[in-house]
mmCIF file of C-alpha atoms in Angstrom:
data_model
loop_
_atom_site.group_PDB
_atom_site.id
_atom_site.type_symbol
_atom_site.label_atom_id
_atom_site.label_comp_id
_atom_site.label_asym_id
_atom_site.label_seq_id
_atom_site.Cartn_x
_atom_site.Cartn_y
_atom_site.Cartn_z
ATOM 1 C CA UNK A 1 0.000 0.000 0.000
ATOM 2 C CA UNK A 2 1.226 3.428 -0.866
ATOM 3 C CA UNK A 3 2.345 5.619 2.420
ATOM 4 C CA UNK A 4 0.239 8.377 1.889
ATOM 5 C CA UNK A 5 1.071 10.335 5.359
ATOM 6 C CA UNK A 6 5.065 9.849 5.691
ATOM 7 C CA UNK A 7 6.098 10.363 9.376
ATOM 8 C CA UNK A 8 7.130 13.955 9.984
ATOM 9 C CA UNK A 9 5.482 15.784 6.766
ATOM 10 C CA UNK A 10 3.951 19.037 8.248
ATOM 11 C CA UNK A 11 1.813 19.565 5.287
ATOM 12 C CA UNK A 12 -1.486 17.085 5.518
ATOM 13 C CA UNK A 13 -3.179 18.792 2.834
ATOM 14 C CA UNK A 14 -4.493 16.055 -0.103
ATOM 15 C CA UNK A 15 -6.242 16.472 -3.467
ATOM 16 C CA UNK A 16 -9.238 13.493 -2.893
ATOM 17 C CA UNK A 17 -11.408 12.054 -6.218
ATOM 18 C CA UNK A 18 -14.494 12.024 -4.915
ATOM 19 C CA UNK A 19 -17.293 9.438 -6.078
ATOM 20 C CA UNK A 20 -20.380 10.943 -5.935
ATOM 21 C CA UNK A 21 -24.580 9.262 -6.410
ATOM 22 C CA UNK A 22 -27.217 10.996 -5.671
ATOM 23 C CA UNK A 23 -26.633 12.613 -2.424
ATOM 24 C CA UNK A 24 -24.077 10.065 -1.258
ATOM 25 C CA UNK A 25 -19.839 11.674 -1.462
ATOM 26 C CA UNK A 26 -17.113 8.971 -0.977
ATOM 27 C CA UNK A 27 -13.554 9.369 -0.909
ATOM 28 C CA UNK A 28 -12.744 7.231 -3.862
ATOM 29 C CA UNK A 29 -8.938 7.598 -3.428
ATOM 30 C CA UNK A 30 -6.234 10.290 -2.491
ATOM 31 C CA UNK A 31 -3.208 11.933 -3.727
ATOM 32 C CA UNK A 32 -0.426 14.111 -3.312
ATOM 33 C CA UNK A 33 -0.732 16.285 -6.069
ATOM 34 C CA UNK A 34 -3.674 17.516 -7.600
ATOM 35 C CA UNK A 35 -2.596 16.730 -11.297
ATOM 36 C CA UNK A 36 -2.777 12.541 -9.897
ATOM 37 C CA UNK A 37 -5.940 13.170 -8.959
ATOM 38 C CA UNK A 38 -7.275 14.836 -12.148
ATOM 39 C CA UNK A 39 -5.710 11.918 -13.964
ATOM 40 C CA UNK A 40 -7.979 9.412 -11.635
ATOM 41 C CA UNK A 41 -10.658 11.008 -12.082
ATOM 42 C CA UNK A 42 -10.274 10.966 -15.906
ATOM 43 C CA UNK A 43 -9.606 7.030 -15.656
ATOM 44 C CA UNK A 44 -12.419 6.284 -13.233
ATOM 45 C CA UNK A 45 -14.522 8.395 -15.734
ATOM 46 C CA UNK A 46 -12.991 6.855 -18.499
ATOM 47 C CA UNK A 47 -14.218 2.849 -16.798
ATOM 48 C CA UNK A 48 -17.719 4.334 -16.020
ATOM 49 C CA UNK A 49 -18.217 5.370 -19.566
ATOM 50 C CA UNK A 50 -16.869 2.073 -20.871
ATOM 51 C CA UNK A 51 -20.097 0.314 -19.188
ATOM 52 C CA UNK A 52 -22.567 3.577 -18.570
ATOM 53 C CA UNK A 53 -25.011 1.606 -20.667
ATOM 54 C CA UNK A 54 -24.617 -1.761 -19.138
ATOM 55 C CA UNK A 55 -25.437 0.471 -15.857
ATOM 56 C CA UNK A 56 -28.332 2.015 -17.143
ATOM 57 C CA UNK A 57 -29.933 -1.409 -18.172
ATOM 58 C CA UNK A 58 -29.553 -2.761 -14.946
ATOM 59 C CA UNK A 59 -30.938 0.142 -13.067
ATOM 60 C CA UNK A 60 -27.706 1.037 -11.474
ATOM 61 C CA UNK A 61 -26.862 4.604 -10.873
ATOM 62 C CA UNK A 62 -23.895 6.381 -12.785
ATOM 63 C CA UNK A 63 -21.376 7.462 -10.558
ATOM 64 C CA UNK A 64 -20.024 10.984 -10.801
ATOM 65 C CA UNK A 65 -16.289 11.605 -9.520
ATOM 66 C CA UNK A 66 -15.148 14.690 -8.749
ATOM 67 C CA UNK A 67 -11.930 16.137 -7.549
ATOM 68 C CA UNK A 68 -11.205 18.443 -4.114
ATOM 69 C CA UNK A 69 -8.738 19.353 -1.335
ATOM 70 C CA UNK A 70 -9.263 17.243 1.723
ATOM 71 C CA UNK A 71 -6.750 17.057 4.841
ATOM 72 C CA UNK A 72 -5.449 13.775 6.687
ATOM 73 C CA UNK A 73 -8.115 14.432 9.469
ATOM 74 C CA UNK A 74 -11.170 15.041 7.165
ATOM 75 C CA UNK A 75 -10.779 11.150 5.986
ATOM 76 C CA UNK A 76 -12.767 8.123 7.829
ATOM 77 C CA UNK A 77 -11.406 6.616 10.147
ATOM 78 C CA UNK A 78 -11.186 3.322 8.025
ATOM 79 C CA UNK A 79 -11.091 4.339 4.628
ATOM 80 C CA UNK A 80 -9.859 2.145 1.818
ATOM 81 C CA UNK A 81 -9.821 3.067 -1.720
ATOM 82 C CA UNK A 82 -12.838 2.888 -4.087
ATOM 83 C CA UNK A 83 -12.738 0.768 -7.196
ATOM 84 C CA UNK A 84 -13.839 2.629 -10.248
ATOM 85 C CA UNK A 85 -16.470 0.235 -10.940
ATOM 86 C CA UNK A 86 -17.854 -1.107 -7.218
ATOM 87 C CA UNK A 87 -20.912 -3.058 -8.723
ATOM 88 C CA UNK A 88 -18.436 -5.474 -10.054
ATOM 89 C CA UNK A 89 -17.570 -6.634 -6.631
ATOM 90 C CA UNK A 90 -21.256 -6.309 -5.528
ATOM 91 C CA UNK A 91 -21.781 -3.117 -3.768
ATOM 92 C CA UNK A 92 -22.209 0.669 -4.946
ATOM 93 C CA UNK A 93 -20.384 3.182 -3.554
#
């Protein structure tokens, strides 16, 4: 797993891709820089599109992802990454 809060860094400050349906946020995954995040974004975008209309067919809702600055605190307490596509492991964001 990728050490995302290095002992001794002073700045906590983290560019988050945010999954977003409906009215429910999740922290899909965070980064460093804010150009990583931008690129996730694009890629989970990028997967979503790839199967928007097997998603639509089955009812699913399209998840929206979104990029913002989040600090070290603001995450849950047990957060694990999102995958792009969570219906393929049987829950939605």
């Amino acid at each position: 797993m990728r050490d995302l809060f290095p002992v001794g860094r002073d700045d906590d400050r983290l560019w988050a891709v945010y999954a977003t349906v409906g009215r429910i946020n999740r922290v899909a995954d965070v980064y460093r820089s804010r150009a990583a995040a931008l690129a996730d974004r694009d890629w989970r975008a990028q997967q979503v599109k790839a199967y928007e209309d097997f998603l639509r067919r089955s009812r699913q809702p399209v998840p929206h992802y979104s990029v913002a600055p989040i600090t070290r605190a603001e995450l849950p307490r047990k957060w694990t990454p999102l995958p792009a596509l969570g219906f393929l492991r049987g829950q939605f964001i």
